[in-house]
mmCIF file of C-alpha atoms in Angstrom:
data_model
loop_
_atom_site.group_PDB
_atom_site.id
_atom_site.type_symbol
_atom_site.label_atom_id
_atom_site.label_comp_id
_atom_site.label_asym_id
_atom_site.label_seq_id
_atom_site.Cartn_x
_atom_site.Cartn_y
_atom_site.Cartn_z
ATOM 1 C CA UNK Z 160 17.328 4.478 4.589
ATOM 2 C CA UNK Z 161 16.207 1.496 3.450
ATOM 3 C CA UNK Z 162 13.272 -0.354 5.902
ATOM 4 C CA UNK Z 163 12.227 -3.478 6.592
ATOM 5 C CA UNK Z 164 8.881 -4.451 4.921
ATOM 6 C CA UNK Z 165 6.447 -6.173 7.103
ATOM 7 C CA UNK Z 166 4.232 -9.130 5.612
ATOM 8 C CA UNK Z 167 1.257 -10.963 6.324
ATOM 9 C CA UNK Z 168 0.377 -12.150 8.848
ATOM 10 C CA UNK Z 169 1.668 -9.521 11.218
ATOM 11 C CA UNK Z 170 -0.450 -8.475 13.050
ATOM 12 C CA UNK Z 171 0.783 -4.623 13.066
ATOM 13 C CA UNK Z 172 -0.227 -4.645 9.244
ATOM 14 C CA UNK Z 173 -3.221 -5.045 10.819
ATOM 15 C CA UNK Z 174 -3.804 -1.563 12.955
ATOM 16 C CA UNK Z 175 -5.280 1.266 11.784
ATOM 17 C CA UNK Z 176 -2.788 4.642 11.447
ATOM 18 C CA UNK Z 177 -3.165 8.026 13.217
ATOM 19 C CA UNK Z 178 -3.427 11.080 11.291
ATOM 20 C CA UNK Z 179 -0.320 13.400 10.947
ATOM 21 C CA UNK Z 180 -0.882 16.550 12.973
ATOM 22 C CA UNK Z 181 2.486 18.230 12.625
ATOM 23 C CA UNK Z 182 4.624 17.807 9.558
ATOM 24 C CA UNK Z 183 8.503 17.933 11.068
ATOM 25 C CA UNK Z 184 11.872 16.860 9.419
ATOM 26 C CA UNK Z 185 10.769 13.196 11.234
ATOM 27 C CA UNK Z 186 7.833 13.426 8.611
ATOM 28 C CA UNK Z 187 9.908 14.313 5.807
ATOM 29 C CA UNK Z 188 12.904 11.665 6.642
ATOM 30 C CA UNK Z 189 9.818 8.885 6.907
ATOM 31 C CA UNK Z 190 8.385 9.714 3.959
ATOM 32 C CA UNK Z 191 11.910 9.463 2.195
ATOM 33 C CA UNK Z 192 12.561 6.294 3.610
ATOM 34 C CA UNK Z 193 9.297 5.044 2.302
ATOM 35 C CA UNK Z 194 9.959 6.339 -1.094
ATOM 36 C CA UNK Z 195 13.598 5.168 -0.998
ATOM 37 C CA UNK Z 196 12.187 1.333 0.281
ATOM 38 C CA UNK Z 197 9.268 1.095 -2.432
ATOM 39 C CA UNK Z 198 11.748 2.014 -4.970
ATOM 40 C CA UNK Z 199 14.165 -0.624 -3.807
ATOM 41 C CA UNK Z 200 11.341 -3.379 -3.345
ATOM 42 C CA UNK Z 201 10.605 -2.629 -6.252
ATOM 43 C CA UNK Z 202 6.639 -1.663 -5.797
ATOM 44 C CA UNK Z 203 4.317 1.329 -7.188
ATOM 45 C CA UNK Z 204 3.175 2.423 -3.267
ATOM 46 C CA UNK Z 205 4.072 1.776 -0.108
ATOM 47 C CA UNK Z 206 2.264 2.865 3.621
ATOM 48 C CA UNK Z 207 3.520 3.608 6.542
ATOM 49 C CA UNK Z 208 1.853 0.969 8.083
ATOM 50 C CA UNK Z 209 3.879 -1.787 6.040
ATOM 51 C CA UNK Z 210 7.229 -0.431 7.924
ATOM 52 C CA UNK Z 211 5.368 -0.304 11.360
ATOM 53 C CA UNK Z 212 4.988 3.223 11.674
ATOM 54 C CA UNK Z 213 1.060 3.739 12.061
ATOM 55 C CA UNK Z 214 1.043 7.465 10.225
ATOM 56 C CA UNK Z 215 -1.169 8.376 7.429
ATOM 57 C CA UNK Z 216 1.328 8.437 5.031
ATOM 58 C CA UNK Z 217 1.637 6.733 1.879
ATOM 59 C CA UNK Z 218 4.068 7.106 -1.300
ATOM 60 C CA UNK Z 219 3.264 5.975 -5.171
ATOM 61 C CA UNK Z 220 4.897 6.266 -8.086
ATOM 62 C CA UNK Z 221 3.474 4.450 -11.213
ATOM 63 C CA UNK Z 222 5.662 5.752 -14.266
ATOM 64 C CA UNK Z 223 7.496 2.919 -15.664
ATOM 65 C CA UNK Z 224 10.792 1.435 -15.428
ATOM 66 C CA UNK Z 225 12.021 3.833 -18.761
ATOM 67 C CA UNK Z 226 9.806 6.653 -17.827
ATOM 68 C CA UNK Z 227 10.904 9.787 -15.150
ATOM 69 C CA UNK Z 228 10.246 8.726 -11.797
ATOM 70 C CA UNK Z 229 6.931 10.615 -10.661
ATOM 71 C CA UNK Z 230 7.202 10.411 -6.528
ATOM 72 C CA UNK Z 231 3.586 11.311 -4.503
ATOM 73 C CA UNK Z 232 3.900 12.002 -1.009
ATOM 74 C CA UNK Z 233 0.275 12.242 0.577
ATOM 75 C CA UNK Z 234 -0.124 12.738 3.894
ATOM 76 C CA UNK Z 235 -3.781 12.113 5.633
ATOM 77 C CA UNK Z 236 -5.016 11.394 2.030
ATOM 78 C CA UNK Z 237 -8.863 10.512 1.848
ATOM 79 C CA UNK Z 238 -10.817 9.890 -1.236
ATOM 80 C CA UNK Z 239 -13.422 12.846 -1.297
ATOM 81 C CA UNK Z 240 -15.086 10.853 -4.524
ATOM 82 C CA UNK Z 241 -15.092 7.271 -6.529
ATOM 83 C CA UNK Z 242 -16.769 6.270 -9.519
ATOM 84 C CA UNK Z 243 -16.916 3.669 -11.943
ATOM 85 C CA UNK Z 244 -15.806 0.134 -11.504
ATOM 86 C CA UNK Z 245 -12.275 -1.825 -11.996
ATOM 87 C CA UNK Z 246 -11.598 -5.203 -11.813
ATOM 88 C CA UNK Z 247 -7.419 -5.339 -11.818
ATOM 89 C CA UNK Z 248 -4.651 -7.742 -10.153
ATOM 90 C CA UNK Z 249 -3.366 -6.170 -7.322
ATOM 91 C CA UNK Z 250 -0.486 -7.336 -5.690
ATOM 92 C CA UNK Z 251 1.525 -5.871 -2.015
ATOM 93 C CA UNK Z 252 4.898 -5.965 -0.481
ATOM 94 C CA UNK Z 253 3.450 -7.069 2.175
ATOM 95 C CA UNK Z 254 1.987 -10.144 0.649
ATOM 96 C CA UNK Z 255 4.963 -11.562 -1.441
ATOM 97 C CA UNK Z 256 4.143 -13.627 -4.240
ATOM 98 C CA UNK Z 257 0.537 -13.258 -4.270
ATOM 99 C CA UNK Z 258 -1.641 -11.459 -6.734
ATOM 100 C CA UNK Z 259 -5.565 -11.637 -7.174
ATOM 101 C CA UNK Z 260 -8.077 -9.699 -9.274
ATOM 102 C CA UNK Z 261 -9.795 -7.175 -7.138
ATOM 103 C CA UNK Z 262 -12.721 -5.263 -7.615
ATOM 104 C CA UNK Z 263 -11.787 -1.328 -7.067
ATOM 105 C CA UNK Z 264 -13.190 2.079 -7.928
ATOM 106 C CA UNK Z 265 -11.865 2.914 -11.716
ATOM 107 C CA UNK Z 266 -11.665 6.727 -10.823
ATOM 108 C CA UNK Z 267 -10.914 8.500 -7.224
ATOM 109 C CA UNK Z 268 -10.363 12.066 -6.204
ATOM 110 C CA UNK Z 269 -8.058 12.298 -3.539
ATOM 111 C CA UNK Z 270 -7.317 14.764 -0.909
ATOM 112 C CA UNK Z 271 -4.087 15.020 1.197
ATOM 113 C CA UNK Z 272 -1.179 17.307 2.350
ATOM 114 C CA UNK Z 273 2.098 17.181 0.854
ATOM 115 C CA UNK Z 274 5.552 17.411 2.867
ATOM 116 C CA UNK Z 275 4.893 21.716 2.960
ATOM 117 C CA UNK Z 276 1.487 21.009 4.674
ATOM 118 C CA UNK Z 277 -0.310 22.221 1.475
ATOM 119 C CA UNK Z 278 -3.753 20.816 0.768
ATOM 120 C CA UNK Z 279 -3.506 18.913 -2.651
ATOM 121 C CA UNK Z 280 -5.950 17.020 -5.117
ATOM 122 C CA UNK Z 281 -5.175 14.100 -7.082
ATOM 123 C CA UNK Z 282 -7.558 13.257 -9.693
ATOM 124 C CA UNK Z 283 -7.075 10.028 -10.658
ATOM 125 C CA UNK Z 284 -7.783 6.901 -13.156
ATOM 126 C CA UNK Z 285 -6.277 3.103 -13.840
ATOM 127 C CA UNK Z 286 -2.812 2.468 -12.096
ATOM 128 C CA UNK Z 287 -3.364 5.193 -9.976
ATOM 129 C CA UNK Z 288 -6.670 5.242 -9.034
ATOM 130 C CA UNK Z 289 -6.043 1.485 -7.985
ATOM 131 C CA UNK Z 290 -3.151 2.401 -5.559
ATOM 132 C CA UNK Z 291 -4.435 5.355 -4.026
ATOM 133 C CA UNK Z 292 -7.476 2.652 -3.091
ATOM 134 C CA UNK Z 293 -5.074 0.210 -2.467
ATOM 135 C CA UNK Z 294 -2.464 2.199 -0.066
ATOM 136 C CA UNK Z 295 -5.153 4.231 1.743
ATOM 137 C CA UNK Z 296 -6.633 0.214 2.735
ATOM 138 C CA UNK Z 297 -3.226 -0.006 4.122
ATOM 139 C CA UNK Z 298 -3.729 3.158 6.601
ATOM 140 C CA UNK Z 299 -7.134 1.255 7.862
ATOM 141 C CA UNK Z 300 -5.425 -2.032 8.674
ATOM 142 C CA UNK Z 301 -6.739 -3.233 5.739
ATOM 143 C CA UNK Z 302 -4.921 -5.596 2.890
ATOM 144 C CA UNK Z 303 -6.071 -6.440 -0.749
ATOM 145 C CA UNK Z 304 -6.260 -10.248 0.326
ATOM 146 C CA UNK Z 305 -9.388 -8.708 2.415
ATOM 147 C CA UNK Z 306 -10.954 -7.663 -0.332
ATOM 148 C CA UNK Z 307 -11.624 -11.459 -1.976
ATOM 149 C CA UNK Z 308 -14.209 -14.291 -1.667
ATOM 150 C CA UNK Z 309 -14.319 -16.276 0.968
ATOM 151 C CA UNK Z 310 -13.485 -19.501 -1.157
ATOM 152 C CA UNK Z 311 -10.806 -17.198 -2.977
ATOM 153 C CA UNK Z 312 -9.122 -16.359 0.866
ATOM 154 C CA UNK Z 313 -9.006 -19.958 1.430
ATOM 155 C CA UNK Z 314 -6.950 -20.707 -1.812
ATOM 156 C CA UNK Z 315 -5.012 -17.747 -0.847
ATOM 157 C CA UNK Z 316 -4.133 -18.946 3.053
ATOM 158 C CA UNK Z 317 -3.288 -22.395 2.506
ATOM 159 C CA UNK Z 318 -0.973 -21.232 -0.437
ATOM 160 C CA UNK Z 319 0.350 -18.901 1.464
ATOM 161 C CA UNK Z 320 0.808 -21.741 4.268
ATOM 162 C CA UNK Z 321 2.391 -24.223 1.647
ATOM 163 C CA UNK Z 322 5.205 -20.989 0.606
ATOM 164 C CA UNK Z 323 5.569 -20.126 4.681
ATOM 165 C CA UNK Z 324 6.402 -23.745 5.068
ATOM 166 C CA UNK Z 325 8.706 -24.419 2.340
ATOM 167 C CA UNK Z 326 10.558 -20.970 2.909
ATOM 168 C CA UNK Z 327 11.511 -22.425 6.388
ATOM 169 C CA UNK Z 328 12.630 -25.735 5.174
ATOM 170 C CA UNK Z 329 14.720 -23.936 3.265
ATOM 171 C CA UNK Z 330 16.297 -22.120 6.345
ATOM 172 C CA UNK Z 331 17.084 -25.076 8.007
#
């Protein structure tokens, strides 16, 4: 099923999420309907947190459009190491029609569970490494638009502002 995306500046976007204790068929069905809503968006990841369900569970899949789908499921995931230095735009459902450069680790190692409750490692670099950082932010109430200047987060909230405003005059 399909789920409503939450964006900025809801406040639930800003919470931090619980760790799974017991992976049940709930677990499973969530973590299809995350996969099945980032697909649809379309994004590369998606948390838990962005469809107001404060779990530690996040999906990503960054093959592209003519390449097999590649679906992770990690549940509690934690980066256990991070080296090296990337400077990428990031964008988020959760922030539609914003992207900024952000400065991330170029290479993570990342523990989790997957939906069998198994311990798993993802070693990983570029695209990857850059949404595991960026959808593990989303598990600490944290969004990529936190991650910028102070001068840069002004730019970004009165742009924002300008789109909020005309997307209502266009409602009326």
């Amino acid at each position: 099923m399909i789920r409503r995306i939450l964006t900025y500046p809801d406040p639930e976007l800003k919470k931090r999420s619980l760790p799974v204790t017991v992976i049940t068929e709930k677990t499973r069905e969530l973590a299809r309907d995350m996969a099945e809503t980032m697909y649809d968006a379309p994004g590369v990841g998606l948390a838990a947190p962005q469809i107001g369900v404060h779990q530690r569970i996040i999906v990503i899949d960054v093959s592209g459009k003519d390449e097999k789908p590649e679906l992770i499921v990690a549940i509690n995931p934690e980066i256990v190491h991070a080296e090296g230095e990337a400077f990428e735009e990031e964008g988020c459902l959760s922030v539609p029609k914003f992207s900024a450069n952000v400065r991330r680790h170029a290479r993570v190692v990342v523990k989790a569970l997957n939906l069998d409750g198994e311990e798993i490692t993802f070693r990983a670099d570029d695209l990857l490494s850059i949404a595991f950082q960026h959808e593990i932010d989303h598990l600490d109430g944290i969004l990529f638009i936190d991650h910028l200047s102070p001068l840069k987060k002004g730019i970004f909230r009165k742009r924002y502002q300008r789109a909020l405003d005309e997307a209502k005059e266009l409602d009326r």
